[in-house]
Amino acid sequence: MTTTQQPGGASLPADELLARELLDGLAEAVLTTDGTGRVTLVNAMAAELIPEIDAGTELAGCSVTALARAVASGADRFEADHHGRRLRGVRRQLAGPRWAWYVRDVTEEHARAAALLAERSRTAFLAQAGSRLALALHRDQVLLATTTLAVPYLADVAVALPRPTAPTEPHPRWIRYADGEPAPVTGLVSPALASPVTVLAEALADDRAEPGPWPEAALTDLADLLPTEFGPPGTVLASPLLSASGSAGALLLIRRPGRPGFDPRDVELAREFAARAGAALATADLHGEQAHLAQVLQTSLLPPELPVVPGVSMAGGYRAAGDTLRIGGDFYEVFPHPRGALFALGDVCGKGVGAAVLTGRVRQSLQTLRFVEQRPLELIHLLNQALFDAPDAARRNQFTTVLLGSVDRGPAGLDVRIAGGGHPAPLLVTADGTVTPVPVGGMPVGALTAARFAETRVHLDPGDLLLAYTDGVTEARGSRDAAMFGETRLRAALASAAGRPPAALIDRVLRAVDDWLGGQAHDDVAMLAVGASAPA
């Protein structure tokens, strides 16, 4: 076979041109070396990707550092950036002491992989941000989460500037977190910072401003917002904290001079993050308003402090079913009068805010009606009519059980008249520990316009107590077998507290119910104990 000599002493077959065409048609760069490590063959792609290497070049000392290092160490692969391209090479042994390096241009593949990793990172960041922001129910918690989440992923310093929530705050305050700081810090924005800079002014306005770069001429204005050791900022992006009702504030993302600026994908990520923070801020504001309203409602509906009534000793106990909003459908009231006092204890149908609204209506009606009628039976009829006269009575379909009692001081103890409206019978606890129900009966108030009610009388000797309670006491279910507390256990608790003051009796019952519940959820509970005061 005819051969031709090539540089380096290697020989090719006579059909050299065909072999060359085959090698030059490959999409990979091919380099072959002899036993000394010198290049014997370079195809067309190799000449394009690695023009510094040609036949006769010693690979261990070539200008492609990663390739030279791989040859010197005996490695079978390398990857490196060269002339703006990403190259990946693999070595294969040929016949004899010869080797071949196959080098591919993986720039686009590498870029796609990097883009995929970056997108996964952005998605993970937004998912983490969404989770933390969703758990922040207070305004300060949202601002704290916003600044700490943004650093260092989005910026080296993050400054949140919420819009003032009240006219008494003429200037917005800021909260800043910087990479390396132990905790966020706060301050007030000066008028000079917010007014002349268009980007911040737009972000704080109600319009739908998009994230925008901070003007270079105004970078020095940010000195008051930055840590003293931070130095001049590099790039700054201002983004509105948008919510459904408009801008809730602004978020400044500040990078150091040595860090790359915000590319379009960074701007889009910042916009999405700021939008989530703005929505969380609006939710926190709404939660704050609702909490304030709930506090006002709770204050107005909690049982009042019992008045001092000469000759009468009283104590009340109250537990709402809800853990966070301590309002419910159980209530009690005491209204002094010249002869003693008028008392009421009731249980409104339902729970939560709906029951609380009706509770307020019943209590307000009693507050008014007691001035025109203090006889229990007549008063309960007036209350029933008042509930039906309400404008929404037909839509409401709610009612309440109630006990109305009048306590009159007598020469030896108290005379009590009790009118019943479908409520559990009160219990009479004598000084010797005897517990007896006082049947009253009657129909629920507000259920029927022609409802029938009943009245009974009972005398309390010194040392006797009368306990009115709601069914939240007897229907409390135990933590073990869900059995109800029941009237038997209630009577036992009362008997063990016989002869003690009303407050001690109420405390004894509440502790017995708590022990029975074992931390389980419960219905509303209200109790009122009435007895004759000890002689002075």
XYZ file of C-alpha atoms in Angstrom:
536
model
C 0.000 0.000 0.000
C 1.323 3.398 -0.899
C 1.901 5.742 2.044
C 2.816 9.383 2.465
C 4.888 10.890 5.235
C 3.291 13.518 7.518
C 4.805 15.915 10.062
C 5.821 14.010 13.165
C 6.699 10.866 11.234
C 3.226 9.319 11.147
C 1.971 7.726 7.941
C -1.500 7.791 6.423
C -3.082 5.296 4.063
C -3.054 6.001 0.352
C -6.718 7.134 0.547
C -5.635 9.990 2.795
C -7.989 12.473 1.174
C -10.999 10.316 2.020
C -9.869 9.971 5.659
C -9.291 13.727 5.846
C -12.759 14.439 4.441
C -14.288 12.114 7.006
C -12.422 13.750 9.899
C -13.104 17.264 8.681
C -16.830 16.475 8.439
C -17.097 15.729 12.141
C -18.788 18.245 14.478
C -16.121 17.463 17.071
C -12.559 18.647 17.118
C -10.127 15.725 16.801
C -6.508 15.822 17.896
C -4.257 12.774 17.688
C -0.895 12.447 19.422
C 2.029 10.099 19.166
C 3.840 8.373 21.997
C 5.722 11.567 22.895
C 2.525 13.571 23.283
C 2.957 15.623 20.125
C 0.046 16.344 17.854
C 0.040 14.281 14.663
C -3.334 15.238 13.216
C -5.733 18.191 13.518
C -9.119 18.133 11.802
C -10.995 21.185 10.495
C -13.130 21.659 13.631
C -10.031 21.522 15.819
C -8.404 24.209 13.681
C -11.546 26.350 14.204
C -12.016 25.803 17.939
C -8.353 25.608 18.967
C -6.361 27.455 16.285
C -3.287 27.608 18.554
C -2.754 23.845 18.204
C -1.487 22.322 14.999
C 0.541 19.279 13.949
C 3.751 19.068 15.954
C 2.443 20.932 19.023
C 3.291 19.338 22.375
C -0.068 19.181 24.151
C 1.388 19.208 27.655
C 2.656 22.715 26.977
C -0.123 24.079 24.776
C -1.861 27.385 25.439
C -5.162 25.714 26.394
C -4.342 25.467 30.089
C -7.048 22.960 31.041
C -6.045 20.633 28.200
C -2.341 20.948 29.009
C -3.054 20.196 32.665
C -5.110 17.111 31.729
C -2.319 15.767 29.497
C 0.314 16.385 32.139
C -1.706 14.652 34.863
C -2.885 11.775 32.679
C -6.535 12.789 32.999
C -8.964 11.550 30.383
C -11.165 14.688 30.209
C -11.170 18.442 30.594
C -13.612 21.347 30.392
C -12.707 24.996 29.976
C -13.685 28.344 28.510
C -11.618 29.261 25.449
C -12.099 32.247 23.151
C -15.591 32.806 24.569
C -16.629 29.197 23.973
C -17.118 26.340 26.416
C -15.043 23.310 25.391
C -15.311 19.787 26.739
C -12.733 17.133 25.751
C -12.408 13.368 26.204
C -9.295 11.268 25.546
C -9.356 7.813 23.952
C -6.400 5.481 23.383
C -5.659 4.381 19.810
C -3.554 1.442 18.573
C -0.065 1.566 19.948
C 1.098 4.437 22.096
C -1.133 6.923 20.292
C -4.040 8.931 21.700
C -6.953 10.898 20.333
C -8.658 13.883 21.959
C -12.287 14.546 20.990
C -13.290 18.096 21.861
C -16.863 19.437 21.626
C -18.234 22.949 21.744
C -20.772 22.760 24.589
C -21.370 26.502 24.903
C -25.087 26.358 24.131
C -25.560 23.202 26.150
C -23.774 24.793 29.076
C -25.840 27.966 28.706
C -29.074 25.968 28.679
C -28.023 24.045 31.777
C -27.024 27.267 33.514
C -30.325 28.878 32.543
C -32.230 25.870 33.868
C -30.328 25.961 37.154
C -30.919 29.701 37.417
C -34.628 29.259 36.771
C -34.833 26.497 39.362
C -33.019 28.760 41.802
C -35.443 31.614 41.088
C -38.424 29.299 41.492
C -37.071 27.975 44.794
C -36.448 31.537 45.978
C -39.990 32.640 45.148
C -41.427 29.514 46.780
C -39.477 30.157 49.973
C -40.431 33.817 49.895
C -44.094 32.980 49.389
C -44.075 30.555 52.322
C -42.447 32.996 54.721
C -44.537 35.957 53.631
C -47.727 33.924 53.925
C -46.929 33.242 57.589
C -46.363 36.919 58.385
C -49.663 38.322 59.657
C -48.323 41.566 61.090
C -46.945 44.551 59.190
C -43.543 44.515 60.891
C -43.191 40.774 60.274
C -43.797 41.272 56.539
C -41.219 44.069 56.310
C -38.701 42.002 58.250
C -39.241 38.981 55.990
C -39.057 41.123 52.834
C -35.662 42.616 53.626
C -34.047 39.469 55.004
C -35.263 37.288 52.127
C -33.861 39.642 49.486
C -30.318 39.509 50.923
C -28.017 38.182 49.556
C -29.953 36.497 46.731
C -31.206 39.671 45.066
C -28.947 42.315 46.552
C -26.313 43.099 49.146
C -28.648 45.560 50.890
C -32.462 45.631 50.869
C -34.436 48.621 52.107
C -38.239 48.481 52.447
C -40.114 51.783 52.578
C -43.810 51.151 53.393
C -46.318 53.888 52.785
C -47.499 55.586 56.007
C -50.590 53.922 57.435
C -51.952 57.042 59.136
C -51.935 60.819 58.534
C -49.924 61.186 61.733
C -46.957 59.666 59.876
C -45.902 62.430 57.476
C -42.801 60.590 56.289
C -42.408 56.889 55.556
C -40.097 54.875 57.716
C -37.609 52.394 56.338
C -36.305 49.027 57.432
C -32.932 47.862 56.113
C -31.065 44.617 56.114
C -27.509 44.335 54.812
C -25.423 41.251 54.196
C -23.338 40.725 57.314
C -25.530 42.777 59.644
C -26.761 40.893 62.728
C -30.319 42.217 62.413
C -32.399 44.701 60.412
C -32.392 48.373 61.433
C -35.040 51.063 60.964
C -35.237 54.811 60.449
C -37.308 57.635 58.939
C -37.102 58.716 55.302
C -36.209 62.362 54.930
C -38.426 64.489 52.649
C -35.404 65.293 50.499
C -34.957 61.607 49.637
C -38.532 60.853 48.573
C -39.499 63.990 46.695
C -36.822 64.783 44.105
C -36.137 61.226 42.958
C -38.677 60.115 40.382
C -38.075 56.369 40.791
C -38.847 56.339 44.518
C -41.703 58.802 44.155
C -43.337 56.573 41.527
C -42.792 53.439 43.615
C -44.455 55.082 46.604
C -47.344 56.408 44.521
C -50.591 54.590 43.723
C -49.801 54.027 40.052
C -48.574 50.750 38.594
C -44.892 51.666 38.358
C -42.453 49.004 37.156
C -39.060 48.359 38.757
C -36.511 50.917 37.577
C -32.816 51.735 38.111
C -31.824 54.470 40.512
C -30.312 57.483 38.732
C -26.543 57.584 39.048
C -26.636 61.279 39.891
C -28.758 60.538 42.962
C -26.789 57.596 44.364
C -25.253 59.826 47.024
C -28.756 60.487 48.403
C -28.853 56.891 49.640
C -26.046 57.394 52.148
C -28.482 57.676 55.078
C -30.029 54.291 54.192
C -26.766 52.351 53.929
C -24.436 50.946 56.587
C -21.568 53.314 57.295
C -18.977 50.783 56.115
C -20.818 49.903 52.895
C -19.327 52.671 50.764
C -20.744 54.019 47.489
C -23.442 51.735 46.013
C -22.938 50.031 42.676
C -26.364 49.517 41.139
C -29.761 50.191 42.716
C -33.173 48.923 41.650
C -36.359 50.513 43.031
C -39.488 48.380 42.854
C -43.029 49.154 44.043
C -44.607 46.890 46.653
C -47.806 46.469 44.690
C -51.061 45.143 46.096
C -54.580 44.915 44.730
C -55.346 48.407 46.044
C -52.191 50.057 44.686
C -48.678 50.606 45.915
C -48.082 49.646 49.548
C -44.555 51.033 49.492
C -41.208 50.618 47.769
C -38.333 48.137 47.891
C -34.766 49.247 47.165
C -32.315 46.531 46.117
C -28.714 47.729 46.341
C -25.642 45.903 45.029
C -21.983 46.589 45.668
C -19.842 48.011 42.846
C -18.111 44.679 42.208
C -21.335 42.757 41.711
C -22.984 42.575 38.249
C -25.940 44.878 37.704
C -29.572 43.869 37.341
C -30.209 42.103 34.036
C -33.758 41.760 32.641
C -34.312 38.445 34.414
C -33.195 39.994 37.718
C -35.606 42.873 37.181
C -38.466 40.481 36.475
C -37.619 38.425 39.578
C -37.468 41.575 41.687
C -40.857 42.662 40.327
C -42.425 39.297 41.192
C -40.876 39.246 44.665
C -41.937 42.829 45.392
C -45.476 42.033 44.232
C -45.675 39.122 46.670
C -44.290 41.282 49.451
C -46.817 44.011 48.607
C -49.693 41.528 48.701
C -48.458 40.203 52.051
C -48.202 43.762 53.379
C -51.780 44.510 52.294
C -52.951 41.256 53.915
C -51.150 42.166 57.132
C -52.802 45.603 57.130
C -56.199 43.973 56.640
C -55.452 41.494 59.416
C -54.453 44.402 61.664
C -57.718 46.207 60.955
C -59.717 43.051 61.657
C -57.770 42.418 64.858
C -58.493 45.986 65.967
C -62.194 45.598 65.201
C -62.228 42.253 66.993
C -60.563 43.851 70.011
C -63.181 46.594 70.079
C -65.968 44.034 69.714
C -64.440 41.826 72.361
C -64.148 44.699 74.805
C -67.784 45.625 74.285
C -69.065 42.053 74.630
C -67.004 40.625 77.458
C -69.030 40.321 80.675
C -68.739 43.500 82.705
C -67.193 43.854 86.115
C -69.913 43.051 88.596
C -71.276 46.002 90.571
C -71.240 46.227 94.340
C -74.761 45.543 95.655
C -75.342 46.000 99.406
C -76.395 42.776 101.061
C -75.648 40.678 97.965
C -72.455 38.786 97.123
C -71.912 37.766 93.497
C -69.260 36.290 91.212
C -69.195 35.482 87.516
C -67.183 33.140 85.314
C -66.766 33.314 81.532
C -64.884 31.329 78.889
C -65.395 31.900 75.145
C -65.107 28.919 72.797
C -62.623 30.649 70.462
C -58.916 30.721 71.296
C -58.058 33.947 69.475
C -61.284 35.942 69.504
C -62.698 35.810 73.019
C -66.291 36.577 72.113
C -69.190 34.207 71.994
C -72.858 33.675 72.604
C -72.911 33.261 76.409
C -73.378 36.292 78.647
C -74.414 37.566 82.027
C -75.417 41.000 83.360
C -76.200 42.482 86.761
C -78.181 45.730 87.190
C -78.462 47.140 90.735
C -81.781 48.564 91.922
C -82.805 50.093 95.278
C -83.980 46.768 96.757
C -81.111 44.630 95.435
C -80.306 43.739 91.830
C -81.640 42.402 88.559
C -79.515 39.716 86.890
C -79.544 37.972 83.511
C -77.671 34.967 82.175
C -78.168 33.601 78.674
C -76.888 31.457 75.845
C -77.372 32.706 72.279
C -77.836 30.156 69.503
C -74.620 29.749 67.490
C -70.955 30.684 67.962
C -68.467 33.298 66.876
C -69.211 36.740 65.529
C -72.786 35.949 64.491
C -73.680 34.847 68.010
C -71.758 37.805 69.437
C -73.875 40.250 67.417
C -77.093 38.782 68.829
C -75.534 38.733 72.294
C -74.889 42.441 71.992
C -78.466 43.038 70.859
C -79.884 41.094 73.810
C -77.670 42.896 76.310
C -78.477 46.306 74.839
C -82.187 45.506 74.931
C -81.940 44.505 78.581
C -79.992 47.671 79.353
C -82.909 49.708 78.013
C -85.905 47.627 79.055
C -84.842 47.382 82.711
C -85.662 51.071 83.096
C -89.318 50.443 82.285
C -89.742 46.943 83.772
C -87.901 45.104 86.558
C -90.283 42.191 87.140
C -88.547 39.151 85.583
C -91.553 37.555 83.889
C -92.815 40.806 82.378
C -89.264 41.745 81.349
C -88.669 38.493 79.488
C -91.859 39.066 77.479
C -90.633 42.546 76.539
C -87.247 41.130 75.515
C -88.904 38.541 73.275
C -90.936 41.268 71.567
C -87.875 43.492 71.188
C -85.946 40.762 69.363
C -88.812 40.255 66.922
C -89.158 43.983 66.347
C -85.572 44.162 65.038
C -85.461 44.910 61.250
C -83.670 41.688 60.356
C -85.604 39.416 62.697
C -87.162 37.420 59.835
C -83.776 36.789 58.207
C -81.911 36.102 61.417
C -83.653 32.944 62.608
C -81.682 33.138 65.863
C -82.810 32.845 69.460
C -81.442 32.730 72.957
C -82.129 30.901 76.154
C -82.108 33.130 79.196
C -82.698 33.376 82.936
C -83.864 36.716 84.316
C -83.822 37.120 88.088
C -84.642 39.815 90.592
C -82.855 39.721 93.958
C -84.508 41.546 96.865
C -82.912 41.899 100.280
C -85.050 40.502 103.074
C -84.776 40.517 106.845
C -83.030 37.134 106.740
C -81.342 36.455 103.386
C -82.468 37.118 99.824
C -85.759 36.647 98.002
C -85.195 35.735 94.352
C -87.756 35.698 91.522
C -86.537 33.910 88.383
C -88.142 33.919 84.941
C -87.027 31.219 82.532
C -86.716 31.232 78.776
C -85.738 27.663 77.869
C -82.544 27.748 79.938
C -81.099 25.011 82.198
C -82.456 25.244 85.726
C -80.241 27.111 88.195
C -78.869 25.156 91.158
C -79.385 26.039 94.813
C -76.351 25.185 96.965
C -77.108 25.272 100.689
C -74.525 25.737 103.412
C -74.656 22.030 104.347
C -73.664 20.938 100.799
C -77.094 20.064 99.464
C -77.467 20.876 95.750
C -81.015 21.231 94.407
C -82.228 22.347 90.960
C -84.691 25.236 90.821
C -87.057 24.326 87.951
C -88.113 27.321 85.860
C -88.948 26.135 82.340
C -90.202 28.478 79.638
C -89.474 28.693 75.904
C -86.405 30.213 74.188
C -86.520 33.973 73.683
C -86.763 35.168 70.088
C -87.982 31.818 68.739
C -91.764 32.461 68.701
C -93.764 35.661 68.919
C -96.297 33.928 71.190
C -93.712 32.118 73.313
C -94.689 31.091 76.862
C -92.406 31.806 79.777
C -92.442 30.736 83.425
C -91.425 32.211 86.775
C -90.450 30.721 90.122
C -89.322 32.001 93.492
C -86.548 30.865 95.847
C -85.253 32.128 99.202
C -81.515 32.218 99.954
C -80.540 31.965 103.604
C -77.125 33.261 104.675
C -74.574 30.722 103.383
C -76.784 29.605 100.477
C -75.779 30.244 96.875
C -77.717 30.197 93.633
C -75.718 29.214 90.531
C -76.956 30.021 87.028
C -74.880 28.481 84.253
C -74.913 27.783 80.517
C -74.808 24.319 78.953
C -71.140 24.809 78.052
C -70.444 23.592 81.594
C -72.420 20.344 81.553
C -71.723 19.572 77.872
C -67.946 19.905 78.137
C -66.489 16.678 76.731
C -63.581 14.888 78.354
C -60.295 14.236 76.583
C -60.365 10.467 77.142
C -63.750 9.134 76.048
C -65.531 12.352 74.958
C -68.093 11.865 77.721
C -69.860 15.029 78.870
C -69.048 16.652 82.192
C -72.721 16.371 83.087
C -74.857 17.674 85.936
C -73.696 14.955 88.341
C -70.090 16.147 88.245
C -71.281 19.740 88.421
C -73.272 19.022 91.585
C -70.280 17.236 93.131
C -68.052 20.235 92.420
C -70.633 22.565 93.947
C -71.101 20.377 97.035
C -67.335 20.428 97.647
C -67.424 24.242 97.626
C -70.542 24.634 99.779
C -70.325 27.396 102.349
C -67.570 29.211 100.481
C -67.948 32.659 98.826
C -69.355 32.876 95.273
C -65.928 33.562 93.733
C -64.479 30.405 95.303
C -67.446 28.359 94.077
C -67.044 29.663 90.503
C -63.318 28.965 90.598
C -63.931 25.420 91.824
C -66.319 24.667 88.963
C -64.035 26.182 86.313
C -61.071 24.128 87.528
C -63.172 20.962 87.525
C -64.297 21.648 83.938
C -60.736 22.425 82.819
C -59.451 19.192 84.345
C -62.216 17.275 82.589
C -61.508 18.903 79.209
C -57.789 18.176 79.389
C -57.011 20.936 76.916
C -59.738 19.961 74.445
C -61.891 22.514 72.627
C -65.052 23.559 74.404
C -68.238 25.542 73.985
C -68.849 28.969 75.508
C -69.139 28.892 79.288
C -70.839 31.465 81.518
C -71.751 31.228 85.202
C -73.191 33.584 87.787
C -73.323 32.816 91.511
C -75.525 34.885 93.854
C -75.718 34.747 97.651
C -76.432 36.826 100.730
C -73.531 38.852 102.074
C -72.270 38.080 105.555
C -73.520 40.577 108.175
C -71.150 43.492 108.719
